[in-house]
CSV table of C-alpha atoms in Angstrom, one decimal:
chain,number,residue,atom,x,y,z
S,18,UNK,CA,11.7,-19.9,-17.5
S,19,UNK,CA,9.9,-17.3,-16.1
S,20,UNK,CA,10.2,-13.7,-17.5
S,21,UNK,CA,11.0,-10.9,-14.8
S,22,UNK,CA,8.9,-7.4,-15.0
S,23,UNK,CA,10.6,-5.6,-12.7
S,24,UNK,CA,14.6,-4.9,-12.1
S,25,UNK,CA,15.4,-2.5,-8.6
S,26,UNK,CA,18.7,-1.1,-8.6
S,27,UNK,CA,19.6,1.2,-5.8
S,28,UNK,CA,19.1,4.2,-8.1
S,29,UNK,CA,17.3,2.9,-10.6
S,30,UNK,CA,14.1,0.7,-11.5
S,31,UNK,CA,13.7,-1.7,-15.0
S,32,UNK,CA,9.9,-2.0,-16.0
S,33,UNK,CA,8.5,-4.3,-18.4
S,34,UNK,CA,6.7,-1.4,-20.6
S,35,UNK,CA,3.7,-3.6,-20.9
S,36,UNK,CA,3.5,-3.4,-17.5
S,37,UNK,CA,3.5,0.8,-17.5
S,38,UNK,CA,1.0,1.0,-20.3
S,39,UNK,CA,-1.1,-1.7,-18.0
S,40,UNK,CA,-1.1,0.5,-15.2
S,41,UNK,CA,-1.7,3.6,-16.8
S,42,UNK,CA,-4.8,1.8,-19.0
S,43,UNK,CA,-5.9,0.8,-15.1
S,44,UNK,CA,-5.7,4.7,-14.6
S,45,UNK,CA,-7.7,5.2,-17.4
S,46,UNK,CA,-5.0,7.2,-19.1
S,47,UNK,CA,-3.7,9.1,-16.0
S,48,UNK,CA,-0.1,8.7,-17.0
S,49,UNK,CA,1.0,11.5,-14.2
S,50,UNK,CA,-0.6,9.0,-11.4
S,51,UNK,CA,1.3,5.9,-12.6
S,52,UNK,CA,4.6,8.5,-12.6
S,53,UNK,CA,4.0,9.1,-9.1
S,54,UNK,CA,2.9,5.5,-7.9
S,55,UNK,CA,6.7,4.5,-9.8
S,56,UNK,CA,8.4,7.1,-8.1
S,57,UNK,CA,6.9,6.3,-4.8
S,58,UNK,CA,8.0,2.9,-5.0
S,59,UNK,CA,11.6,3.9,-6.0
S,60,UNK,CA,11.9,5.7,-3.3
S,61,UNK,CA,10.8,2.9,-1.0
S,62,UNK,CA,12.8,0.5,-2.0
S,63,UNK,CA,16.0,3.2,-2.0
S,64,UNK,CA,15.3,5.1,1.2
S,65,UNK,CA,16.0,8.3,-0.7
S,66,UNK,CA,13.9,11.3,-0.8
S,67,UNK,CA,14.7,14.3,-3.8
């Protein structure tokens, strides 16, 4: 069965943690960028803007 990473509520997004310290080792520890990149996508996906 395949395992799901990601969850996208309309509010709301469920990450595999693994995945989060992935991304911010691929930042080389630039934890701020892979805040931003998240919240980015969240607001994609909701069409809301704060």
């Amino acid at each position: 069965m395949a395992k799901k990473k990601m969850i996208i509520y309309d509010d709301t997004i469920l990450v595999d943690f693994k995945l989060v310290f992935d991304a911010i080792r691929e930042e080389k520890g630039d934890w701020q960028k892979v805040e931003k990149e998240l919240q980015e996508l969240l607001e994609s996906v909701s069409g809301e803007r704060e």
